[in-house]
Short mmCIF file of C-alpha atoms in Angstrom, two decimals:
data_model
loop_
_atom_site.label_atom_id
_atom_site.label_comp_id
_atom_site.label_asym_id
_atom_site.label_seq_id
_atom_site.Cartn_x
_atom_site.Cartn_y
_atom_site.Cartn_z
CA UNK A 585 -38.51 15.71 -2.66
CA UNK A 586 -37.73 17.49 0.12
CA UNK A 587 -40.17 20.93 0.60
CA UNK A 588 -38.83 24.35 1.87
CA UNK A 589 -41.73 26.32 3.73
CA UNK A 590 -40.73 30.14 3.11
CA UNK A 591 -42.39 32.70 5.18
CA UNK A 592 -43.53 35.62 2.92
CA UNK A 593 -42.70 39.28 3.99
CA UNK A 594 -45.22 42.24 2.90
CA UNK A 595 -44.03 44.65 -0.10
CA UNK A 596 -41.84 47.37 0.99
CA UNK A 597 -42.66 48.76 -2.25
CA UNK A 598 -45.17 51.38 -2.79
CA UNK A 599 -46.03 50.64 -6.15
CA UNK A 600 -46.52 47.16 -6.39
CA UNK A 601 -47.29 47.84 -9.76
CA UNK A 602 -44.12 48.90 -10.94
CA UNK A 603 -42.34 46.32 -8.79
CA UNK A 604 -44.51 43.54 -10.94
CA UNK A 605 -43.70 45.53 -14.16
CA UNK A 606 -39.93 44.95 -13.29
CA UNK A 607 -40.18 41.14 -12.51
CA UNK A 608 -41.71 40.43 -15.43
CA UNK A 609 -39.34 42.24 -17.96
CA UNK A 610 -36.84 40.34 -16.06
CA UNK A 611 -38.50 36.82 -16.56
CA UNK A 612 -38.89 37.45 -20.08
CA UNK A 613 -35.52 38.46 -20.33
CA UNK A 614 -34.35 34.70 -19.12
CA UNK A 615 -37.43 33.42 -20.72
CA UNK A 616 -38.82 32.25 -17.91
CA UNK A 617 -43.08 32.15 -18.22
CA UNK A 618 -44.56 33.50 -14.65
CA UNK A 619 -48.49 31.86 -14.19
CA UNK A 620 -50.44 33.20 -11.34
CA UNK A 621 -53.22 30.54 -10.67
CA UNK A 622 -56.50 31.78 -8.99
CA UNK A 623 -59.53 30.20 -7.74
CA UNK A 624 -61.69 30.09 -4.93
CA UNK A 625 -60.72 27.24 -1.83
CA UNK A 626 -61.40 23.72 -3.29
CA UNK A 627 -61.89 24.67 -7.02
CA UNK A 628 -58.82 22.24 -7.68
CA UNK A 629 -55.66 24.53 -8.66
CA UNK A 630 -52.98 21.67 -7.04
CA UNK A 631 -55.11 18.86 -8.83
CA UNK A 632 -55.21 20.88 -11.91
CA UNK A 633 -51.79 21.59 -12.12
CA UNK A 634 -50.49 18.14 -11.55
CA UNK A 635 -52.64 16.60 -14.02
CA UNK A 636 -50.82 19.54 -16.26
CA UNK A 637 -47.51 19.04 -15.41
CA UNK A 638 -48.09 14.94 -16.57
CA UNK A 639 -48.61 16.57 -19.70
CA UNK A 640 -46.06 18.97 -20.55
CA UNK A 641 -42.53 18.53 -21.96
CA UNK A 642 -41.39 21.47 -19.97
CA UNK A 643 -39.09 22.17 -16.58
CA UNK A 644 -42.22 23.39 -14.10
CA UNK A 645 -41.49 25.11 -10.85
CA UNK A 646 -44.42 25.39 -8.67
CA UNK A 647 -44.80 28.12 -5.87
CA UNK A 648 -47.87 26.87 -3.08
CA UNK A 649 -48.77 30.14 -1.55
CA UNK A 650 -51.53 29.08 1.65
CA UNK A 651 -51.67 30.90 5.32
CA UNK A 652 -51.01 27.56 6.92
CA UNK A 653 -49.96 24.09 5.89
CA UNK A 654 -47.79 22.42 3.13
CA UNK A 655 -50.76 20.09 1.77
CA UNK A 656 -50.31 21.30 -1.92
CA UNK A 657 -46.70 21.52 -1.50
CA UNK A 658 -46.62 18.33 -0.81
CA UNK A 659 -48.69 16.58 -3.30
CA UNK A 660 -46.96 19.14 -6.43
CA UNK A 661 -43.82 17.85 -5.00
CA UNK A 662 -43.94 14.53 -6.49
CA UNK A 663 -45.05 15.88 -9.75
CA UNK A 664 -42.93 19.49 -10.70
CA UNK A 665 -38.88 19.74 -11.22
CA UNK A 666 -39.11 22.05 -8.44
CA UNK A 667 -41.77 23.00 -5.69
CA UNK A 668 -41.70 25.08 -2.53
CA UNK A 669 -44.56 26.02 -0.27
CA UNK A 670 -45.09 30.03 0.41
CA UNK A 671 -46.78 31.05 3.90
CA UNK A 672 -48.61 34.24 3.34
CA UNK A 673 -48.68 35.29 7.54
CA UNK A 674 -52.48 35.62 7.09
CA UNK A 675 -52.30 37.61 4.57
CA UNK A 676 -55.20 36.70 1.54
CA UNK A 677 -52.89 37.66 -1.48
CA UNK A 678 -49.56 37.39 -2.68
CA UNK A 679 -47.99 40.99 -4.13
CA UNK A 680 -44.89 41.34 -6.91
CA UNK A 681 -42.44 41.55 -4.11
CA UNK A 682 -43.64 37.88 -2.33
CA UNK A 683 -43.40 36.66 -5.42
CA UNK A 684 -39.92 37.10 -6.06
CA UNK A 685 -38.94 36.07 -2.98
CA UNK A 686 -40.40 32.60 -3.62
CA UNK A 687 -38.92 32.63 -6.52
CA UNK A 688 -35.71 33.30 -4.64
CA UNK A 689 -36.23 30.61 -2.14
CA UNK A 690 -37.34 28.10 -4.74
CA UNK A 691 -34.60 28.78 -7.37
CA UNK A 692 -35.65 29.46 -10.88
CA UNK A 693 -32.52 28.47 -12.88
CA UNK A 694 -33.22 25.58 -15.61
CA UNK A 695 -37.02 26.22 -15.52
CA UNK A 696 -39.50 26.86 -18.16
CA UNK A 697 -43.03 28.42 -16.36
CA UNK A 698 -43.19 28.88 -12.59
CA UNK A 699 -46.99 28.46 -11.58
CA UNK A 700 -47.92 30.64 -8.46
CA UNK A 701 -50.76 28.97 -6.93
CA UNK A 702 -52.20 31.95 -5.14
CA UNK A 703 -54.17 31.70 -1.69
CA UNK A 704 -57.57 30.74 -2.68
CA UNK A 705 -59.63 33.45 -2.42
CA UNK A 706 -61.84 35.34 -5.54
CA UNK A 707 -61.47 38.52 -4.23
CA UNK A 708 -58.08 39.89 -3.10
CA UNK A 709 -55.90 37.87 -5.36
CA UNK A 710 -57.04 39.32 -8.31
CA UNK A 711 -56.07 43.32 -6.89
CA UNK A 712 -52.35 42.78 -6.69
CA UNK A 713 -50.36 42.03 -10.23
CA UNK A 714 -47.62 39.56 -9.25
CA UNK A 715 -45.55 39.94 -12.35
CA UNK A 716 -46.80 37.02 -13.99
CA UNK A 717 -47.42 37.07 -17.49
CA UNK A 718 -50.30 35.05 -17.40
CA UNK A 719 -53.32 35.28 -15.07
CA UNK A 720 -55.75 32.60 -14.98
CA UNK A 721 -58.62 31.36 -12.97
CA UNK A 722 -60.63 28.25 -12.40
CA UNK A 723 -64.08 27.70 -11.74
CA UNK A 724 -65.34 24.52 -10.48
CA UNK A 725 -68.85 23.20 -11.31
CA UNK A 726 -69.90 22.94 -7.53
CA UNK A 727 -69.20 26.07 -6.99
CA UNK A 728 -72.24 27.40 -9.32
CA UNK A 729 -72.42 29.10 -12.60
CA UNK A 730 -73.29 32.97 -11.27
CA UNK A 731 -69.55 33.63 -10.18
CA UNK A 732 -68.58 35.79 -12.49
CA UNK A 733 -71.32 37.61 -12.10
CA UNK A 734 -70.20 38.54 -8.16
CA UNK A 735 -66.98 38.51 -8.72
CA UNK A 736 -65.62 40.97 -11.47
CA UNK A 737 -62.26 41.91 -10.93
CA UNK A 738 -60.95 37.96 -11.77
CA UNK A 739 -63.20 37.47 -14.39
CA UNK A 740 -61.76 40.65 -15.77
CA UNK A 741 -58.34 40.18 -15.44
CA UNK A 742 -57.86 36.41 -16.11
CA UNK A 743 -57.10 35.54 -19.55
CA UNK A 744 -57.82 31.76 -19.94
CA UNK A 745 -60.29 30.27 -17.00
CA UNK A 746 -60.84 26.91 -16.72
CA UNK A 747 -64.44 25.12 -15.65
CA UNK A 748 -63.23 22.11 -13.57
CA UNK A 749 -64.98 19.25 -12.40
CA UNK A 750 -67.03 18.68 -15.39
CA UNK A 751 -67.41 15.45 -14.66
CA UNK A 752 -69.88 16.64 -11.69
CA UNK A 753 -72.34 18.24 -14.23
CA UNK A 754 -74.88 16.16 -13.97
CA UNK A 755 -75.27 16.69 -10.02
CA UNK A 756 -75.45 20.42 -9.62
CA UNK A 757 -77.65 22.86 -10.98
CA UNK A 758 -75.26 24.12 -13.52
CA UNK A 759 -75.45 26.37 -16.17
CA UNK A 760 -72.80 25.34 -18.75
CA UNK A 761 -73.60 27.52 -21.78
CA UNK A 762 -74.63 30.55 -18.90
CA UNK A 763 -71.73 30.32 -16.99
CA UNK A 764 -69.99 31.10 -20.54
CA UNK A 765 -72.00 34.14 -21.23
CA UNK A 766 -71.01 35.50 -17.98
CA UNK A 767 -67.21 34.96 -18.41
CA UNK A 768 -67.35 36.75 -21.39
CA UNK A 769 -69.30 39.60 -20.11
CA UNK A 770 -66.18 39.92 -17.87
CA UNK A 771 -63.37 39.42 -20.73
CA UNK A 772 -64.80 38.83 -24.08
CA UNK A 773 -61.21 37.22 -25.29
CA UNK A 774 -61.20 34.61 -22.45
CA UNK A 775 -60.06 31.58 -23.03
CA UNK A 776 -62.50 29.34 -21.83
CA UNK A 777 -61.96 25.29 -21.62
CA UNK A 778 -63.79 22.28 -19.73
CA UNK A 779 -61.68 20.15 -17.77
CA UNK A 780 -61.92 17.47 -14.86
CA UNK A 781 -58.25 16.91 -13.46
CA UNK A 782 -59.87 14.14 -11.74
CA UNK A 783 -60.82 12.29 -15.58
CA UNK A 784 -57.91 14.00 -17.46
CA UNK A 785 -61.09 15.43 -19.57
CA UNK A 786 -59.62 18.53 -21.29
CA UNK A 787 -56.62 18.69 -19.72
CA UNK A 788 -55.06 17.38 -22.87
CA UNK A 789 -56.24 20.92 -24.37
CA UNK A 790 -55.06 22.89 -21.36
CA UNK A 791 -51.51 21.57 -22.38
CA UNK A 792 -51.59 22.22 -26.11
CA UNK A 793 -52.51 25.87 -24.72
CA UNK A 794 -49.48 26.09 -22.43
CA UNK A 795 -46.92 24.51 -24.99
CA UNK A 796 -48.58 26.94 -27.70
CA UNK A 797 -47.79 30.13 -24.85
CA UNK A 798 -44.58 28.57 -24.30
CA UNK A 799 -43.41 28.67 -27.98
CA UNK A 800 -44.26 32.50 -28.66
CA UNK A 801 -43.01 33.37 -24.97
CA UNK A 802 -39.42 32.02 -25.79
CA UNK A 803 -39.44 33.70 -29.36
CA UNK B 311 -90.93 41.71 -2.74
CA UNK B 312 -88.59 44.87 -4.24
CA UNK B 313 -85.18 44.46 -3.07
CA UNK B 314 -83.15 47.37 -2.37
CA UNK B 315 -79.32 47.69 -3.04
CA UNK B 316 -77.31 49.30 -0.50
CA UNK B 317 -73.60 50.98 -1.08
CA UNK B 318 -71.91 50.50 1.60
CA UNK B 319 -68.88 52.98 2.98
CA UNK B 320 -65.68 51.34 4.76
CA UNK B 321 -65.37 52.24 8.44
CA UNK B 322 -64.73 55.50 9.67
CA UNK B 323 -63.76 54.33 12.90
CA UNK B 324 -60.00 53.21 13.23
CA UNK B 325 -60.99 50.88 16.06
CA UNK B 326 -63.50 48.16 14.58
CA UNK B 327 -63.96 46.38 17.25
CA UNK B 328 -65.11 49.01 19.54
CA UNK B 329 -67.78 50.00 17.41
CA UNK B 330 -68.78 45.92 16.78
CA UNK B 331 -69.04 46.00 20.30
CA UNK B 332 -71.42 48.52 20.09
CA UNK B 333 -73.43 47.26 17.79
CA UNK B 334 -73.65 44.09 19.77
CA UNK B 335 -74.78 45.51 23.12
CA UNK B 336 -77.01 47.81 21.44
CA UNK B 337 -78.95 44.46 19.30
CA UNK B 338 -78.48 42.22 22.36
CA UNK B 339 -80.45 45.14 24.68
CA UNK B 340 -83.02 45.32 21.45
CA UNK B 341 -83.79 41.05 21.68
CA UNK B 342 -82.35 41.19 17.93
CA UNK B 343 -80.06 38.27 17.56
CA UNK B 344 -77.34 39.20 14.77
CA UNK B 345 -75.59 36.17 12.66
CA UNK B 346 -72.52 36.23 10.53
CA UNK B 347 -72.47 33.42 7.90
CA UNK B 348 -69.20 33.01 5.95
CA UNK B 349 -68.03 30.68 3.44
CA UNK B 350 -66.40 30.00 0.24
CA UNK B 351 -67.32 31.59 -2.63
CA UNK B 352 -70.28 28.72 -3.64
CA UNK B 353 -70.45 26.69 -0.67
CA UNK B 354 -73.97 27.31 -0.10
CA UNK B 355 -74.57 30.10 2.02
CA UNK B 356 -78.12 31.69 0.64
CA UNK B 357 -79.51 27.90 -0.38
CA UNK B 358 -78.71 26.95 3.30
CA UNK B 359 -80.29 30.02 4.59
CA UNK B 360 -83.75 29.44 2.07
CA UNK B 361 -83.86 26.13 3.74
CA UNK B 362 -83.04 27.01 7.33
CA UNK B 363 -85.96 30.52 7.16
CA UNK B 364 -88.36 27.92 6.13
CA UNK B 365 -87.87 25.65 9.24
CA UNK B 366 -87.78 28.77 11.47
CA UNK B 367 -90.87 30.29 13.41
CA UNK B 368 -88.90 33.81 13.84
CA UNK B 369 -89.17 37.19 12.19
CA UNK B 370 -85.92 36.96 10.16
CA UNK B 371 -83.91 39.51 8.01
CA UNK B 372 -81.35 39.13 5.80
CA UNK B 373 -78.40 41.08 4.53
CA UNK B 374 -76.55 39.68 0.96
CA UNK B 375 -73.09 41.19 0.79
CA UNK B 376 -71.66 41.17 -2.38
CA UNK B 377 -68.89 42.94 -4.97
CA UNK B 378 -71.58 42.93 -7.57
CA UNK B 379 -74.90 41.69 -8.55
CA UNK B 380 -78.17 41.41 -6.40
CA UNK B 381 -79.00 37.16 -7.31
CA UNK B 382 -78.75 36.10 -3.54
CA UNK B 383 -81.27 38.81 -2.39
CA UNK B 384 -83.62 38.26 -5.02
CA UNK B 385 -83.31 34.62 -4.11
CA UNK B 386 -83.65 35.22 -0.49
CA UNK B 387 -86.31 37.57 -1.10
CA UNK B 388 -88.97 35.21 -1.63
CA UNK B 389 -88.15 33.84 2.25
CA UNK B 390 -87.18 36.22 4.39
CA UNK B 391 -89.74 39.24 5.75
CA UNK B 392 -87.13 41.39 4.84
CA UNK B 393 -83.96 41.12 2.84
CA UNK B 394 -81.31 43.85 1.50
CA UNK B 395 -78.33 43.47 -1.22
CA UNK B 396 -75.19 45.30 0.42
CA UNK B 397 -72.53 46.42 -2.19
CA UNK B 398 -68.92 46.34 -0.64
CA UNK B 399 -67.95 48.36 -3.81
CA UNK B 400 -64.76 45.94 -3.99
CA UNK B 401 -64.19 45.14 -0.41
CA UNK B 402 -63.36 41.63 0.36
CA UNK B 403 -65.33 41.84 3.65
CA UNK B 404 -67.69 43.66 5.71
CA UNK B 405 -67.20 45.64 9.17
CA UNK B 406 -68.71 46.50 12.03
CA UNK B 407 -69.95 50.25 10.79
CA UNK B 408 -70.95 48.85 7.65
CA UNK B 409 -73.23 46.12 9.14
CA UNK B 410 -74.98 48.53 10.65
CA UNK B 411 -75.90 50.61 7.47
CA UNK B 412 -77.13 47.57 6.13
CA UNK B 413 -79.03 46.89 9.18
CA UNK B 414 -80.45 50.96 8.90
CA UNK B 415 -81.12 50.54 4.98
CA UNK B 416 -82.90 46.85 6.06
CA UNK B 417 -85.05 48.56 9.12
CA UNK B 418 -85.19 45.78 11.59
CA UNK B 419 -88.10 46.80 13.86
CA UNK B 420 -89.92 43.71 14.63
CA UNK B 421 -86.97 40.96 13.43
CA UNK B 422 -86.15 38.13 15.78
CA UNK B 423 -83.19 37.55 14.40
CA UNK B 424 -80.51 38.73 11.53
CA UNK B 425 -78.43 36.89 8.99
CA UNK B 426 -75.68 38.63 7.17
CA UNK B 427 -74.33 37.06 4.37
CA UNK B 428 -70.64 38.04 4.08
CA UNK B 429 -68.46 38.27 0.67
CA UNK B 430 -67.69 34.62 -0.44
CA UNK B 431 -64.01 34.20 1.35
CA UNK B 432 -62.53 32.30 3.75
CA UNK B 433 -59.39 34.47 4.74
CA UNK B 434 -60.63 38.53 5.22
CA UNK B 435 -64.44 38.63 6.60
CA UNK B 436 -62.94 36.41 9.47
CA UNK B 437 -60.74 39.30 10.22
CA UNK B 438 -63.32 41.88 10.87
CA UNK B 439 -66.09 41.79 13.55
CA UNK B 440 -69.28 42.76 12.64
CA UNK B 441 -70.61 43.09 15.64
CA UNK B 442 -72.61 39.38 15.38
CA UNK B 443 -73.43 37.50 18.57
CA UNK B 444 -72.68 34.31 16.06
CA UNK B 445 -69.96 33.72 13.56
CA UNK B 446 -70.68 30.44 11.68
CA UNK B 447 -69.43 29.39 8.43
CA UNK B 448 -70.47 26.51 5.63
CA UNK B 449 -67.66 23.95 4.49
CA UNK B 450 -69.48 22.73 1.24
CA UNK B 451 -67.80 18.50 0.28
CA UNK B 452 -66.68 19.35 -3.02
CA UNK B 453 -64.25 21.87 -1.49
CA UNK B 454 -62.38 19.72 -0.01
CA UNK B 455 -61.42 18.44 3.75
CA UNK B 456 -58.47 20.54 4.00
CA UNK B 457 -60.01 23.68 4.54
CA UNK B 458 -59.58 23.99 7.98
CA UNK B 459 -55.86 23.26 7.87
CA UNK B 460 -55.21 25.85 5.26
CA UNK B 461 -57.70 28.85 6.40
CA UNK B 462 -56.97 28.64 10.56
CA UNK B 463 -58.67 31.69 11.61
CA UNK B 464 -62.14 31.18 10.15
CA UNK B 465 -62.39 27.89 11.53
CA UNK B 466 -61.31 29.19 15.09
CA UNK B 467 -63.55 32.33 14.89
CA UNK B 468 -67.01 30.00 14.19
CA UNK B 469 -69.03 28.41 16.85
CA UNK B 470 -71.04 27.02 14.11
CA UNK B 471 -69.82 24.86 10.94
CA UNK B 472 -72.26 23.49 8.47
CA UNK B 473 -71.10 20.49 6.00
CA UNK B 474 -72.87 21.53 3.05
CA UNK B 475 -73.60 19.60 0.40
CA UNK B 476 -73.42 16.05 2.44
CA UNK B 477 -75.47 14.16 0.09
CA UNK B 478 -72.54 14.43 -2.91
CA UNK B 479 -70.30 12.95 -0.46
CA UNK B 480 -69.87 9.63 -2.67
CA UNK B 481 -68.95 11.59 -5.59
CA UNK B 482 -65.78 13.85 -4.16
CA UNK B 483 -62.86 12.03 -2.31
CA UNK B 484 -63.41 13.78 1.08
CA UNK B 485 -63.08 12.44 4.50
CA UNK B 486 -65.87 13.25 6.99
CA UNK B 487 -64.16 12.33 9.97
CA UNK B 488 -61.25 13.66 9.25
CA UNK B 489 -62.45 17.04 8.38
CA UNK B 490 -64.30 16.68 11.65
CA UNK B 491 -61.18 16.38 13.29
CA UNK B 492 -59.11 19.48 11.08
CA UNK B 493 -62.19 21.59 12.27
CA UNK B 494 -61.97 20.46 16.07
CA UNK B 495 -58.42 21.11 15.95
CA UNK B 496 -58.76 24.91 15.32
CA UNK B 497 -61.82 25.58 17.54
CA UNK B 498 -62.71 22.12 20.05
CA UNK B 499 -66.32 23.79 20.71
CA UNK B 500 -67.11 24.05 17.53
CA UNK B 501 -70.93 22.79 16.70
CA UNK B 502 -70.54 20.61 13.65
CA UNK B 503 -73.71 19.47 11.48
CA UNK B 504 -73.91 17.23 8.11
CA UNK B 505 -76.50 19.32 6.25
CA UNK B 506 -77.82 19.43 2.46
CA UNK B 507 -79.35 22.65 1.61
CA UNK B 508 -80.45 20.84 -1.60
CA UNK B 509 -82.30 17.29 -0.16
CA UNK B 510 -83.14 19.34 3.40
CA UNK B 511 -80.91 16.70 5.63
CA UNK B 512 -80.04 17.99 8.78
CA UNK B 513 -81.80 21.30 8.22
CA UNK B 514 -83.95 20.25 10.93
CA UNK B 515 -81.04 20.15 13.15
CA UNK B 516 -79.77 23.41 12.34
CA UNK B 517 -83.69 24.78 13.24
CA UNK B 518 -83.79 23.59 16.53
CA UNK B 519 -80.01 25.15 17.14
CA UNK B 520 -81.30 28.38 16.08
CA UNK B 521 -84.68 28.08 17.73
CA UNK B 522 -82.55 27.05 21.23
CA UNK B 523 -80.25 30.28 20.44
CA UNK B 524 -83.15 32.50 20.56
CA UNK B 525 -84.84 30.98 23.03
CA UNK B 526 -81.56 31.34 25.46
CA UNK B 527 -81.06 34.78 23.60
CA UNK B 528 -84.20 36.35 24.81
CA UNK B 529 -84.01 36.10 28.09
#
């Protein structure tokens, strides 16, 4: 498949907020489920996703957003109905009205869920609603268990956060059962589940998750 | 050692890099050598830092900026004659002007050299001069050898790029040389060296760096 690199203009809104409010009544209204996907660099959002989209019996757009490079574009490419790569122009978030543009540029019509894989980046991100209906976050082993704990605002906001590269436990000085207690410090209804997209561990629950969202979404 | 937590206020001057320039004449004329260490949220910035104060035979301060929580100071407490916890209250990076409240909060009569720790992120604190005679920044394996490609500025800004976390490099599908190559592609001086915070490989590399820095600082 063929990737389109769209070059993302700044909101000329000056309420993102209400801007995101708008997008996502309209979604809804075509019953089309809006993701935004957060996590710092390397915590495996394009790996994640892929190993997702294997599992669901859904039409999956996926919107790349980096500052440079098509990389994740690329490798989503072979994997969702319909991918395009978002360039940011330095910028270390992606706002309601850069959203819809990619969604523009990419073409929605026939989907199911559009994931936004945001710039990676635990701070920024997580201060600008996109209009999705469904923030969520991953935190990778590596990475160590004390994130939360420095970074609030995602914790906070992100509604199901996945702990990837299980598989990598047993190397790192990690904190399983901590790292918990400090998610739901953040957001005591989070959604927490253990996954390796590199194994397929948990992934198979990730997807019973998103077909379960799905369902009440198009209700 | 007690470890005090600073709040720090955004910049009051509109031009930041005046006032990092400041700040870096006025060190430089004091023989205080100034370092700004960025990363990834969890690459490995204080565990590279306990490893590299140990090795050093310098005065050394450090400053741990963070959104929340004081874990890296208390950490770094234990190594450095003098460490502080900075609060950004949110920000995603730190500036010139507030560099140099932590730096008054710290006191930093009788310090060879600084370290300040910068918010985990690769996009925003490489946007902002602090007023550091060195920008350097960690690349830890299990992010990934992509970094460079995806987050150009960082990579150009830093003179200095530690490998972190070398000695997991069998366990992550990530290409030395080629990262090697992404980095020298965004800054061809760039110092590159393999480290592991954790096992202490090429920490005594990084010493003698820092130890010729000085050395060529002070005179």
């Amino acid at each position: 498949m063929q990737v389109k690199t769209v070059t993302l203009n700044k909101s000329v809104f000056a309420d993102n907020d209400a801007e995101a409010e708008r997008l996502r009544c309209e979604l809804k209204e075509k019953g089309l489920l809006l993701v935004n996907v957060m996590s710092s660099p390397g915590a495996g959002k394009t790996s994640v996703l892929s190993s997702l989209i294997d599992r669901l019996d859904a039409k999956v757009g996926v919107m790349e957003a980096d500052i440079d490079g098509d990389l994740d574009a690329q490798a989503i490419a072979k994997k969702a109905s319909r991918a395009v790569q978002l360039h940011t122009q330095g910028m270390c978030h992606v706002d309601a009205t850069m959203t819809r543009q990619g969604m523009d540029e990419m073409g929605i019509e026939g989907l199911d869920l559009v994931f936004l894989e945001n710039v990676g980046n635990l701070v920024c991100p997580a201060e600008y609603d996109t209009g999705a209906h469904l923030d969520m976050t991953i935190l990778s082993v590596p990475e160590g268990d004390d994130k939360p704990l420095k970074y609030p605002l995602i914790y906070e906001k992100c509604s199901l956060v996945l702990i990837n590269k299980i598989d990598t436990l047993s190397y790192f000085d990690f904190d399983l059962e901590k790292c918990k207690e400090h998610i739901l410090f953040r957001n005591p209804n989070a959604k927490i589940i253990e996954v390796s997209a590199k194994t397929g561990e948990g992934m198979d629950e990730v997807a019973k998750y998103f077909e379960d969202l799905l369902e009440t979404f198009k209700k």
